[in-house]
Amino acid sequence: MRRYTDDDEVDLLIVGAGAGGGVLAQRMARVGWRVVVLEGGPFWDPDADWVSDEAASHHIYWNGKRIIGGADPVAMGKNNSGHGVGGSMVHYAGYVPRFHPSDFMTQSLDGVGADWPISYWDVARHYEACEVELPAAGQDWPWGHVHRYTHSPHPVSGAAERLIVGADKFGMNLKIGPVGIANGTFGNRPHCIYRGFCLQGCKVNAKGSPLVTHIPDAINHGAEIRANSTVLRVLMDGARATGVEYVRDGQIRRQRAKKVAVAGYAIESPRLLLNSAQKDWDDGVGNRHDQVGRYVMVQGAPVVMGRFPEMLRTYKAPPPEISTEQFYETDDQRGFKRGFSIQTTGPLPIGFAHNILGEGHWGDALREYGRDYNHWASLGGLCELLPNADNRVTLADVTDHNGLPVARFDHSLHDNDKKNIAYAMRFIKGLLQQSGAQDIIAVERFAHLIGGNRMGFSPEDSVVSSDHKVWGTENLFVTDGSACPTQGSANPALTIMALSSRLGERFSRGQVPDGQPQRVKQRAELFGPVK
């Protein structure tokens, strides 16, 4: 791997080596840019660092201190944070759906949420490119923008077969995939062996993630991935970012750069900008209008499990094995705006036990449920929760081992959110009943983080422009899920990758103007009125 010194003014310095940072590093290294990626966690070696054991896999999650609050606090950790090269895609379930075209204009279409300053069609071909690179496997997709996948779908488990039968009775359309797991060997990556450990890190490297897809290619084209390097703050000279201050091996260092891209995701990226308060940026970089950290979203992710008389072995497949987006769009008859998707979840025994505990079963009852593990099938909803300014990241009074304030994330559900989650849970219970479930367990939870540095039309309503450039700066960008204005009912990993791919293309074509970003016209002026 090529190495740069701290005094080298590299063309692009990226903070974070996950879905956003990994793709952007690969795109820019391929066109000859000198790229350094600083990653706070380790450079994972799946053979040496990962094990096929739930309890022994916690070290791959972000377990750093965070403070949570609000009426409906969101638990931090394995369900929504990444740590190390590859980011949260190291332990994501492998599910890679696209956002729908409507996700980019929910305010115009449904009067809720926010419009993006770009459209789905600005990102569509980057979705396609990233699906090829992972690669994605699944059946032809009939929802949103109709499309096909590079690889045919994986075989299904007994649990999925049961649920497909129930869906037919319910008048539902279920599809297999899409997952970022090649259906067969792919380059030097082996076939999936269907062992169910996607969430604990794919030890065999069949599952696509930046660690095994984009990062190796970035290194081959001259990028440096500097692991175990925690960025403390972005260094600014007026409107211009000059580099970052970071700590490695206990020493504080500074790396110079012509452009800086923050890609630490929806909690750590706002925290970094807020912790970067300095001359000319008293309240944090990009925060002159109190927008940094606002509009952080999660998805309502209720899990409903059903017991069946036969052995199903739900773990013998990728966790998101079959799914539907039939209820993704707004249907006013449901009594709320926007919608939800449904997918299998395939919990391993400890995760299964947590779901049982969620309904209050302990002791002998928990043990009896555990003995029946292979008889259970599990479905999860992904409910679109709407952006709210008070759901936000701020700096806590608690500091980390580097002496910097940790992130505080306050989150509360609103009426539309609660109705969405309740409807999805009732519907999934009905689906399992139609499938022949003898017993049903249901628990509420949250998944996936989005927002906190959202893109928008002006500094008053957002943190970055349509080119991901931080308002009021000349060369500072945010290239992760924190830039997304809405959440959708789709897992966000592929969208984060596609957005970084788009920015990389615009960089390489010279389409990102130098200097401070200009205000963008409102959507009605850009795309015409929505009927």
Short mmCIF file of C-alpha atoms in Angstrom, two decimals:
data_model
loop_
_atom_site.label_atom_id
_atom_site.label_comp_id
_atom_site.label_asym_id
_atom_site.label_seq_id
_atom_site.Cartn_x
_atom_site.Cartn_y
_atom_site.Cartn_z
CA MET A 1 0.00 0.00 0.00
CA ARG A 2 1.24 3.44 -0.91
CA ARG A 3 2.06 5.67 2.09
CA TYR A 4 1.82 9.43 2.43
CA THR A 5 3.31 11.64 5.10
CA ASP A 6 1.29 14.08 7.19
CA ASP A 7 3.02 16.94 5.36
CA ASP A 8 1.92 15.65 1.95
CA GLU A 9 -1.02 17.75 0.81
CA VAL A 10 -3.06 14.90 -0.64
CA ASP A 11 -5.82 15.58 -3.14
CA LEU A 12 -8.55 14.05 -0.96
CA LEU A 13 -8.64 13.07 2.69
CA ILE A 14 -11.63 10.91 3.70
CA VAL A 15 -12.73 10.38 7.31
CA GLY A 16 -14.19 6.89 7.56
CA ALA A 17 -13.83 3.74 5.44
CA GLY A 18 -17.44 2.56 5.27
CA ALA A 19 -20.05 2.58 2.52
CA GLY A 20 -19.54 6.27 1.65
CA GLY A 21 -15.81 6.63 2.27
CA GLY A 22 -14.83 3.32 0.70
CA VAL A 23 -16.62 3.94 -2.58
CA LEU A 24 -15.41 7.55 -2.87
CA ALA A 25 -11.80 6.46 -2.19
CA GLN A 26 -11.99 3.85 -4.93
CA ARG A 27 -13.57 6.20 -7.46
CA MET A 28 -10.98 8.95 -6.94
CA ALA A 29 -7.95 6.66 -6.71
CA ARG A 30 -8.96 5.19 -10.06
CA VAL A 31 -8.72 8.61 -11.73
CA GLY A 32 -5.30 9.30 -10.22
CA TRP A 33 -6.11 11.39 -7.16
CA ARG A 34 -3.83 11.03 -4.15
CA VAL A 35 -6.23 9.70 -1.51
CA VAL A 36 -5.81 9.04 2.21
CA VAL A 37 -8.59 7.45 4.27
CA LEU A 38 -8.42 7.80 8.06
CA GLU A 39 -10.39 5.09 9.87
CA GLY A 40 -10.81 5.03 13.64
CA GLY A 41 -11.12 1.24 13.82
CA PRO A 42 -8.84 -1.60 12.72
CA PHE A 43 -8.17 -2.96 9.25
CA TRP A 44 -10.07 -6.22 9.65
CA ASP A 45 -8.62 -9.59 8.65
CA PRO A 46 -11.65 -11.91 8.48
CA ASP A 47 -9.49 -15.02 8.93
CA ALA A 48 -7.78 -13.77 12.08
CA ASP A 49 -10.28 -11.30 13.57
CA TRP A 50 -13.72 -12.85 13.11
CA VAL A 51 -15.30 -15.99 14.52
CA SER A 52 -18.53 -17.85 13.85
CA ASP A 53 -19.92 -17.01 17.25
CA GLU A 54 -22.48 -14.38 18.23
CA ALA A 55 -21.08 -13.54 21.65
CA ALA A 56 -17.50 -13.32 20.41
CA SER A 57 -18.36 -10.91 17.58
CA HIS A 58 -19.18 -7.77 19.58
CA HIS A 59 -15.78 -6.27 18.89
CA ILE A 60 -16.73 -5.58 15.26
CA TYR A 61 -19.46 -3.12 16.31
CA TRP A 62 -19.07 0.49 17.41
CA ASN A 63 -19.23 0.11 21.18
CA GLY A 64 -17.93 3.57 22.08
CA LYS A 65 -19.74 5.68 24.63
CA ARG A 66 -22.80 7.60 23.44
CA ILE A 67 -25.61 9.21 25.42
CA ILE A 68 -29.20 8.57 24.34
CA GLY A 69 -32.34 10.42 25.30
CA GLY A 70 -35.75 11.61 24.16
CA ALA A 71 -39.16 10.00 24.60
CA ASP A 72 -38.16 7.00 22.47
CA PRO A 73 -34.37 6.57 22.81
CA VAL A 74 -32.53 4.50 20.22
CA ALA A 75 -30.06 1.90 21.45
CA MET A 76 -26.61 2.33 19.97
CA GLY A 77 -24.26 -0.48 18.95
CA LYS A 78 -24.46 -3.40 16.60
CA ASN A 79 -27.80 -2.53 15.01
CA ASN A 80 -26.76 0.83 13.62
CA SER A 81 -23.03 1.54 13.87
CA GLY A 82 -19.83 0.34 12.22
CA HIS A 83 -16.27 0.13 13.44
CA GLY A 84 -13.17 -0.55 11.36
CA VAL A 85 -12.46 -0.69 7.64
CA GLY A 86 -15.71 -1.56 5.88
CA GLY A 87 -17.85 0.30 8.43
CA SER A 88 -21.28 -1.03 9.27
CA MET A 89 -21.35 -2.98 5.99
CA VAL A 90 -18.99 -5.43 7.67
CA HIS A 91 -21.92 -6.55 9.82
CA TYR A 92 -24.97 -5.49 7.82
CA ALA A 93 -27.40 -8.21 6.82
CA GLY A 94 -26.40 -7.96 3.16
CA TYR A 95 -29.70 -6.47 2.02
CA VAL A 96 -29.25 -3.87 -0.76
CA PRO A 97 -32.57 -2.45 -2.00
CA ARG A 98 -32.76 0.93 -3.69
CA PHE A 99 -34.69 3.94 -2.44
CA HIS A 100 -37.78 4.65 -4.52
CA PRO A 101 -38.10 7.74 -6.75
CA SER A 102 -40.73 9.03 -4.31
CA ASP A 103 -38.19 9.05 -1.45
CA PHE A 104 -36.48 12.01 -3.10
CA MET A 105 -39.62 14.18 -3.08
CA THR A 106 -41.84 13.21 -0.14
CA GLN A 107 -42.73 16.83 0.64
CA SER A 108 -43.94 17.48 -2.89
CA LEU A 109 -45.81 14.18 -3.18
CA ASP A 110 -47.16 13.61 0.31
CA GLY A 111 -46.73 16.88 2.20
CA VAL A 112 -44.35 15.30 4.75
CA GLY A 113 -40.62 14.90 5.19
CA ALA A 114 -38.36 16.84 2.84
CA ASP A 115 -37.49 17.07 -0.84
CA TRP A 116 -33.93 16.27 -1.86
CA PRO A 117 -32.09 18.80 -4.06
CA ILE A 118 -31.43 15.91 -6.46
CA SER A 119 -33.76 13.28 -7.92
CA TYR A 120 -33.67 9.50 -8.09
CA TRP A 121 -32.60 9.81 -11.72
CA ASP A 122 -29.41 11.59 -10.69
CA VAL A 123 -28.47 8.44 -8.75
CA ALA A 124 -30.05 5.64 -10.84
CA ARG A 125 -27.01 4.61 -12.87
CA HIS A 126 -24.86 4.66 -9.73
CA TYR A 127 -27.28 2.23 -8.11
CA GLU A 128 -26.74 -0.01 -11.13
CA ALA A 129 -22.95 0.30 -10.95
CA CYS A 130 -22.77 -0.52 -7.25
CA GLU A 131 -25.11 -3.49 -7.70
CA VAL A 132 -22.70 -4.90 -10.28
CA GLU A 133 -19.67 -4.26 -8.07
CA LEU A 134 -21.03 -5.92 -4.90
CA PRO A 135 -22.62 -7.91 -6.77
CA ALA A 136 -26.35 -7.98 -5.97
CA ALA A 137 -28.43 -11.13 -6.36
CA GLY A 138 -32.22 -11.24 -6.49
CA GLN A 139 -35.35 -11.64 -8.52
CA ASP A 140 -36.56 -8.96 -10.92
CA TRP A 141 -37.75 -6.05 -8.77
CA PRO A 142 -41.29 -4.76 -9.47
CA TRP A 143 -41.41 -1.85 -6.98
CA GLY A 144 -40.18 1.72 -7.22
CA HIS A 145 -38.06 1.96 -10.37
CA VAL A 146 -38.50 -1.50 -11.92
CA HIS A 147 -35.12 -3.16 -12.47
CA ARG A 148 -33.20 -6.42 -12.62
CA TYR A 149 -30.18 -7.74 -10.72
CA THR A 150 -26.78 -8.97 -11.87
CA HIS A 151 -27.07 -12.41 -10.28
CA SER A 152 -30.03 -14.74 -10.01
CA PRO A 153 -31.61 -15.20 -6.56
CA HIS A 154 -30.25 -17.51 -3.90
CA PRO A 155 -32.13 -20.69 -2.94
CA VAL A 156 -34.60 -20.23 -0.09
CA SER A 157 -34.87 -21.93 3.28
CA GLY A 158 -37.80 -23.88 4.69
CA ALA A 159 -38.87 -20.79 6.61
CA ALA A 160 -39.06 -18.72 3.43
CA GLU A 161 -41.06 -21.43 1.66
CA ARG A 162 -43.60 -21.37 4.50
CA LEU A 163 -43.92 -17.59 4.36
CA ILE A 164 -44.30 -17.53 0.58
CA VAL A 165 -47.30 -19.86 0.91
CA GLY A 166 -48.81 -17.60 3.54
CA ALA A 167 -48.22 -14.51 1.41
CA ASP A 168 -50.09 -16.09 -1.48
CA LYS A 169 -53.11 -16.59 0.80
CA PHE A 170 -52.80 -12.99 1.92
CA GLY A 171 -52.65 -11.63 -1.62
CA MET A 172 -49.06 -10.48 -1.16
CA ASN A 173 -46.15 -10.44 -3.56
CA LEU A 174 -42.83 -11.60 -2.04
CA LYS A 175 -39.52 -11.58 -3.89
CA ILE A 176 -36.17 -13.22 -3.14
CA GLY A 177 -33.36 -10.78 -2.41
CA PRO A 178 -31.80 -8.44 -3.23
CA VAL A 179 -28.64 -9.23 -1.29
CA GLY A 180 -25.06 -8.12 -1.91
CA ILE A 181 -23.93 -11.75 -1.98
CA ALA A 182 -22.90 -13.38 -5.23
CA ASN A 183 -24.96 -16.43 -6.15
CA GLY A 184 -21.86 -18.45 -7.03
CA THR A 185 -18.14 -17.70 -6.94
CA PHE A 186 -17.19 -14.16 -7.89
CA GLY A 187 -13.56 -13.31 -8.68
CA ASN A 188 -11.53 -14.55 -5.71
CA ARG A 189 -14.61 -14.67 -3.47
CA PRO A 190 -16.28 -18.01 -2.71
CA HIS A 191 -19.92 -18.99 -2.88
CA CYS A 192 -22.09 -18.21 0.15
CA ILE A 193 -22.19 -21.29 2.40
CA TYR A 194 -25.51 -20.34 4.06
CA ARG A 195 -24.32 -20.41 7.64
CA GLY A 196 -26.32 -17.39 8.82
CA PHE A 197 -23.49 -15.26 10.24
CA CYS A 198 -23.89 -12.18 8.00
CA LEU A 199 -24.47 -9.91 11.02
CA GLN A 200 -21.28 -11.12 12.71
CA GLY A 201 -19.00 -10.49 9.73
CA CYS A 202 -18.78 -12.82 6.73
CA LYS A 203 -15.71 -14.88 7.51
CA VAL A 204 -15.69 -16.51 4.06
CA ASN A 205 -15.89 -13.12 2.21
CA ALA A 206 -18.91 -14.08 0.15
CA LYS A 207 -20.87 -11.02 1.33
CA GLY A 208 -20.05 -7.78 -0.43
CA SER A 209 -18.79 -4.85 1.64
CA PRO A 210 -16.21 -2.11 1.02
CA LEU A 211 -13.67 -4.22 2.93
CA VAL A 212 -13.68 -6.82 0.15
CA THR A 213 -14.95 -4.80 -2.84
CA HIS A 214 -13.93 -1.14 -3.09
CA ILE A 215 -11.14 -0.79 -0.53
CA PRO A 216 -8.79 -3.38 -2.14
CA ASP A 217 -9.29 -1.74 -5.53
CA ALA A 218 -8.64 1.71 -4.04
CA ILE A 219 -5.36 0.43 -2.57
CA ASN A 220 -4.37 -1.10 -5.91
CA HIS A 221 -4.80 2.35 -7.47
CA GLY A 222 -2.65 4.19 -4.94
CA ALA A 223 -4.94 5.07 -2.03
CA GLU A 224 -3.72 4.75 1.55
CA ILE A 225 -6.09 3.34 4.17
CA ARG A 226 -4.73 4.48 7.52
CA ALA A 227 -6.52 2.41 10.16
CA ASN A 228 -6.61 2.97 13.95
CA SER A 229 -6.57 6.71 13.24
CA THR A 230 -9.28 8.66 15.07
CA VAL A 231 -9.99 12.11 13.64
CA LEU A 232 -10.45 14.74 16.35
CA ARG A 233 -11.42 17.77 14.30
CA VAL A 234 -11.44 19.30 10.84
CA LEU A 235 -8.90 22.11 10.48
CA MET A 236 -10.24 25.27 8.83
CA ASP A 237 -8.66 28.45 7.50
CA GLY A 238 -11.72 30.62 7.10
CA ALA A 239 -13.89 28.92 4.48
CA ARG A 240 -11.20 26.45 3.48
CA ALA A 241 -10.47 23.07 5.07
CA THR A 242 -6.71 22.51 5.27
CA GLY A 243 -6.77 18.96 6.67
CA VAL A 244 -7.62 17.20 9.93
CA GLU A 245 -6.18 16.63 13.36
CA TYR A 246 -6.13 12.97 14.38
CA VAL A 247 -4.66 10.64 16.95
CA ARG A 248 -2.76 7.46 16.15
CA ASP A 249 -0.64 5.34 18.49
CA GLY A 250 -1.31 7.87 21.23
CA GLN A 251 0.14 10.78 19.25
CA ILE A 252 -1.80 13.76 17.90
CA ARG A 253 -0.98 14.39 14.26
CA ARG A 254 -2.18 16.56 11.37
CA GLN A 255 -2.77 15.46 7.79
CA ARG A 256 -2.89 18.13 5.08
CA ALA A 257 -5.33 17.89 2.19
CA LYS A 258 -6.76 19.89 -0.71
CA LYS A 259 -10.24 18.46 -0.08
CA VAL A 260 -11.72 16.80 3.00
CA ALA A 261 -14.69 14.43 2.95
CA VAL A 262 -16.37 13.39 6.20
CA ALA A 263 -17.86 9.89 6.04
CA GLY A 264 -18.26 8.80 9.67
CA TYR A 265 -22.04 8.20 9.45
CA ALA A 266 -25.04 9.75 11.16
CA ILE A 267 -23.75 10.00 14.75
CA GLU A 268 -20.01 10.54 14.43
CA SER A 269 -20.07 12.89 11.42
CA PRO A 270 -22.24 15.52 13.14
CA ARG A 271 -20.20 15.00 16.30
CA LEU A 272 -16.97 15.67 14.38
CA LEU A 273 -18.28 18.89 12.84
CA LEU A 274 -19.55 20.10 16.22
CA ASN A 275 -16.25 19.19 17.91
CA SER A 276 -14.42 21.17 15.20
CA ALA A 277 -15.49 24.53 16.62
CA GLN A 278 -12.69 27.07 16.03
CA LYS A 279 -12.05 30.57 14.75
CA ASP A 280 -14.82 31.64 12.34
CA TRP A 281 -16.80 28.52 13.32
CA ASP A 282 -17.75 29.15 16.93
CA ASP A 283 -20.62 26.63 17.02
CA GLY A 284 -19.01 23.95 14.88
CA VAL A 285 -18.08 23.75 11.22
CA GLY A 286 -21.11 24.17 8.95
CA ASN A 287 -23.33 25.04 11.90
CA ARG A 288 -23.99 28.76 11.49
CA HIS A 289 -27.73 28.06 11.19
CA ASP A 290 -27.91 25.36 13.88
CA GLN A 291 -28.48 22.59 11.34
CA VAL A 292 -25.61 20.20 12.14
CA GLY A 293 -26.95 17.17 13.99
CA ARG A 294 -30.63 17.81 13.25
CA TYR A 295 -33.07 15.50 11.44
CA VAL A 296 -31.38 12.24 12.40
CA MET A 297 -33.70 9.37 11.49
CA VAL A 298 -33.95 5.69 12.20
CA GLN A 299 -36.42 3.18 10.81
CA GLY A 300 -39.07 1.52 12.90
CA ALA A 301 -38.00 -2.12 12.72
CA PRO A 302 -40.49 -4.33 14.58
CA VAL A 303 -39.67 -8.04 14.58
CA VAL A 304 -42.51 -10.59 14.54
CA MET A 305 -41.68 -14.28 14.90
CA GLY A 306 -43.96 -17.28 14.37
CA ARG A 307 -43.59 -20.92 15.46
CA PHE A 308 -44.42 -23.68 12.99
CA PRO A 309 -44.83 -27.43 13.54
CA GLU A 310 -42.01 -28.46 11.19
CA MET A 311 -38.27 -27.71 11.38
CA LEU A 312 -37.54 -24.56 9.35
CA ARG A 313 -33.89 -23.71 10.16
CA THR A 314 -34.32 -20.03 9.33
CA TYR A 315 -30.56 -19.38 9.62
CA LYS A 316 -29.78 -21.48 6.55
CA ALA A 317 -29.90 -18.48 4.22
CA PRO A 318 -28.99 -14.78 4.13
CA PRO A 319 -31.04 -13.08 6.90
CA PRO A 320 -32.99 -10.82 4.47
CA GLU A 321 -34.03 -13.75 2.32
CA ILE A 322 -37.44 -12.76 0.98
CA SER A 323 -39.08 -9.35 1.11
CA THR A 324 -41.80 -7.09 -0.20
CA GLU A 325 -42.12 -3.37 -0.90
CA GLN A 326 -45.81 -3.64 -1.69
CA PHE A 327 -46.65 -1.24 1.15
CA TYR A 328 -43.79 1.23 0.60
CA GLU A 329 -45.79 4.18 -0.77
CA THR A 330 -48.46 6.30 0.91
CA ASP A 331 -51.93 4.78 1.11
CA ASP A 332 -54.30 7.23 2.82
CA GLN A 333 -56.64 4.37 3.80
CA ARG A 334 -53.99 3.23 6.29
CA GLY A 335 -54.26 6.50 8.22
CA PHE A 336 -50.67 7.72 7.89
CA LYS A 337 -48.21 9.00 5.30
CA ARG A 338 -45.49 6.94 3.63
CA GLY A 339 -45.16 3.22 4.33
CA PHE A 340 -43.08 0.19 5.20
CA SER A 341 -41.35 -2.83 3.74
CA ILE A 342 -41.19 -6.40 5.09
CA GLN A 343 -38.26 -8.83 5.04
CA THR A 344 -37.09 -11.96 6.79
CA THR A 345 -34.53 -11.40 9.56
CA GLY A 346 -33.10 -14.86 10.46
CA PRO A 347 -31.87 -14.21 14.03
CA LEU A 348 -29.23 -16.55 15.45
CA PRO A 349 -29.90 -18.07 18.92
CA ILE A 350 -28.79 -15.10 21.06
CA GLY A 351 -30.71 -12.64 18.91
CA PHE A 352 -33.68 -15.01 19.01
CA ALA A 353 -33.48 -15.10 22.82
CA HIS A 354 -33.44 -11.29 22.98
CA ASN A 355 -36.69 -11.22 20.99
CA ILE A 356 -38.26 -13.72 23.40
CA LEU A 357 -37.07 -11.64 26.35
CA GLY A 358 -38.70 -8.63 24.71
CA GLU A 359 -42.12 -10.14 25.48
CA GLY A 360 -41.14 -10.79 29.08
CA HIS A 361 -40.37 -14.52 28.98
CA TRP A 362 -37.68 -15.59 31.48
CA GLY A 363 -36.34 -18.71 33.16
CA ASP A 364 -38.00 -21.99 32.23
CA ALA A 365 -40.22 -20.33 29.63
CA LEU A 366 -37.21 -18.81 27.87
CA ARG A 367 -35.46 -22.17 27.92
CA GLU A 368 -38.46 -23.89 26.35
CA TYR A 369 -38.67 -21.29 23.62
CA GLY A 370 -34.95 -21.73 22.96
CA ARG A 371 -35.34 -25.47 22.48
CA ASP A 372 -37.80 -24.71 19.67
CA TYR A 373 -35.43 -22.31 17.86
CA ASN A 374 -35.43 -24.25 14.59
CA HIS A 375 -39.24 -24.16 14.40
CA TRP A 376 -39.45 -20.37 14.23
CA ALA A 377 -39.56 -17.98 11.29
CA SER A 378 -38.91 -14.27 11.72
CA LEU A 379 -40.14 -11.25 9.76
CA GLY A 380 -39.13 -7.64 10.24
CA GLY A 381 -40.77 -4.44 9.16
CA LEU A 382 -38.86 -1.36 8.04
CA CYS A 383 -41.13 1.63 8.66
CA GLU A 384 -40.26 5.04 7.28
CA LEU A 385 -40.01 7.50 10.16
CA LEU A 386 -40.20 11.14 9.17
CA PRO A 387 -37.45 13.73 9.73
CA ASN A 388 -37.91 15.94 12.76
CA ALA A 389 -35.62 18.81 13.73
CA ASP A 390 -35.59 17.83 17.41
CA ASN A 391 -34.34 14.30 16.70
CA ARG A 392 -30.74 15.31 16.75
CA VAL A 393 -27.12 14.76 17.71
CA THR A 394 -25.54 17.23 20.13
CA LEU A 395 -22.41 17.15 22.27
CA ALA A 396 -22.80 15.54 25.70
CA ASP A 397 -21.16 16.62 28.94
CA VAL A 398 -19.32 13.26 28.96
CA THR A 399 -15.92 13.00 27.25
CA ASP A 400 -14.17 10.08 25.58
CA HIS A 401 -10.63 8.78 26.16
CA ASN A 402 -9.32 11.57 23.90
CA GLY A 403 -10.97 14.23 26.04
CA LEU A 404 -13.61 15.15 23.44
CA PRO A 405 -17.36 15.34 24.17
CA VAL A 406 -19.18 12.21 23.06
CA ALA A 407 -22.36 12.34 20.98
CA ARG A 408 -25.79 12.62 22.55
CA PHE A 409 -28.68 11.42 20.39
CA ASP A 410 -32.21 12.43 21.38
CA HIS A 411 -35.06 10.71 19.59
CA SER A 412 -38.84 10.80 19.92
CA LEU A 413 -41.56 9.23 17.79
CA HIS A 414 -44.37 11.36 16.42
CA ASP A 415 -47.95 10.42 15.63
CA ASN A 416 -47.35 9.38 12.02
CA ASP A 417 -44.38 7.24 13.09
CA LYS A 418 -46.38 5.44 15.78
CA LYS A 419 -49.25 4.68 13.41
CA ASN A 420 -46.85 3.31 10.80
CA ILE A 421 -45.12 0.95 13.25
CA ALA A 422 -48.40 -0.26 14.78
CA TYR A 423 -49.92 -0.98 11.37
CA ALA A 424 -46.86 -2.88 10.18
CA MET A 425 -46.81 -5.05 13.30
CA ARG A 426 -50.50 -5.93 12.95
CA PHE A 427 -50.06 -6.74 9.29
CA ILE A 428 -47.04 -9.00 9.82
CA LYS A 429 -48.86 -10.86 12.60
CA GLY A 430 -51.69 -11.52 10.18
CA LEU A 431 -49.24 -12.77 7.55
CA LEU A 432 -47.71 -15.25 9.98
CA GLN A 433 -51.16 -16.44 11.02
CA GLN A 434 -52.08 -17.03 7.39
CA SER A 435 -48.84 -18.96 7.02
CA GLY A 436 -49.90 -21.35 9.81
CA ALA A 437 -47.97 -20.02 12.82
CA GLN A 438 -48.94 -21.69 16.10
CA ASP A 439 -47.47 -19.01 18.36
CA ILE A 440 -46.40 -15.41 17.68
CA ILE A 441 -43.87 -13.18 19.43
CA ALA A 442 -43.59 -9.47 18.50
CA VAL A 443 -41.12 -6.83 19.71
CA GLU A 444 -40.48 -3.22 18.73
CA ARG A 445 -37.01 -1.96 17.86
CA PHE A 446 -35.20 0.54 15.62
CA ALA A 447 -32.64 0.07 12.84
CA HIS A 448 -30.41 2.08 10.51
CA LEU A 449 -29.30 5.66 10.96
CA ILE A 450 -29.73 8.44 8.40
CA GLY A 451 -29.48 12.24 8.53
CA GLY A 452 -27.74 14.70 10.80
CA ASN A 453 -25.95 16.61 8.02
CA ARG A 454 -28.69 16.60 5.44
CA MET A 455 -28.39 18.02 1.94
CA GLY A 456 -30.81 20.73 0.96
CA PHE A 457 -31.54 23.92 -0.91
CA SER A 458 -29.92 26.50 1.37
CA PRO A 459 -27.82 26.89 4.55
CA GLU A 460 -30.99 27.69 6.50
CA ASP A 461 -32.51 24.23 5.94
CA SER A 462 -29.51 21.93 5.60
CA VAL A 463 -25.80 21.33 6.13
CA VAL A 464 -24.62 20.44 2.61
CA SER A 465 -25.53 21.28 -0.96
CA SER A 466 -26.56 18.89 -3.72
CA ASP A 467 -22.82 18.27 -4.27
CA HIS A 468 -22.38 17.27 -0.60
CA LYS A 469 -20.34 20.44 0.01
CA VAL A 470 -20.77 21.97 3.47
CA TRP A 471 -22.44 25.37 3.22
CA GLY A 472 -20.01 28.21 3.89
CA THR A 473 -16.94 26.17 2.96
CA GLU A 474 -14.97 25.78 -0.25
CA ASN A 475 -13.68 22.21 -0.05
CA LEU A 476 -15.34 20.31 2.82
CA PHE A 477 -17.81 17.53 1.97
CA VAL A 478 -20.05 15.04 3.78
CA THR A 479 -20.30 11.75 1.91
CA ASP A 480 -22.19 9.32 4.11
CA GLY A 481 -25.75 8.57 5.21
CA SER A 482 -25.88 11.69 7.35
CA ALA A 483 -26.40 13.69 4.13
CA CYS A 484 -29.72 11.97 3.32
CA PRO A 485 -32.81 14.18 3.87
CA THR A 486 -35.25 11.23 4.19
CA GLN A 487 -34.99 7.62 5.27
CA GLY A 488 -37.35 5.61 3.08
CA SER A 489 -38.36 2.05 3.90
CA ALA A 490 -35.24 0.55 2.36
CA ASN A 491 -31.95 -0.36 4.02
CA PRO A 492 -29.67 2.63 3.31
CA ALA A 493 -26.28 1.01 2.50
CA LEU A 494 -26.70 0.89 -1.29
CA THR A 495 -28.00 4.47 -1.42
CA ILE A 496 -24.97 5.71 0.54
CA MET A 497 -22.68 3.90 -1.89
CA ALA A 498 -24.53 5.29 -4.92
CA LEU A 499 -24.39 8.87 -3.61
CA SER A 500 -20.62 8.60 -3.14
CA SER A 501 -20.30 7.11 -6.61
CA ARG A 502 -22.20 10.08 -8.02
CA LEU A 503 -19.98 12.57 -6.20
CA GLY A 504 -16.88 10.74 -7.41
CA GLU A 505 -18.09 11.01 -10.98
CA ARG A 506 -18.76 14.71 -10.58
CA PHE A 507 -15.30 15.24 -9.06
CA SER A 508 -13.60 13.40 -11.91
CA ARG A 509 -15.55 15.37 -14.54
CA GLY A 510 -14.86 18.72 -12.90
CA GLN A 511 -18.58 19.27 -12.28
CA VAL A 512 -18.26 20.35 -8.63
CA PRO A 513 -17.66 24.13 -8.72
CA ASP A 514 -14.76 25.55 -6.76
CA GLY A 515 -15.53 27.89 -3.89
CA GLN A 516 -18.59 28.05 -1.69
CA PRO A 517 -21.77 26.29 -2.85
CA GLN A 518 -24.60 28.39 -4.23
CA ARG A 519 -28.17 28.18 -3.06
CA VAL A 520 -30.22 25.71 -5.07
CA LYS A 521 -33.57 26.63 -6.60
CA GLN A 522 -36.61 25.07 -4.99
CA ARG A 523 -37.81 21.73 -6.35
CA ALA A 524 -40.78 23.21 -8.22
CA GLU A 525 -38.34 25.37 -10.19
CA LEU A 526 -36.00 22.45 -10.85
CA PHE A 527 -38.42 19.72 -11.88
CA GLY A 528 -41.78 21.34 -12.45
CA PRO A 529 -44.92 21.05 -10.33
CA VAL A 530 -45.92 17.66 -8.94
CA LYS A 531 -49.49 16.60 -9.75
#
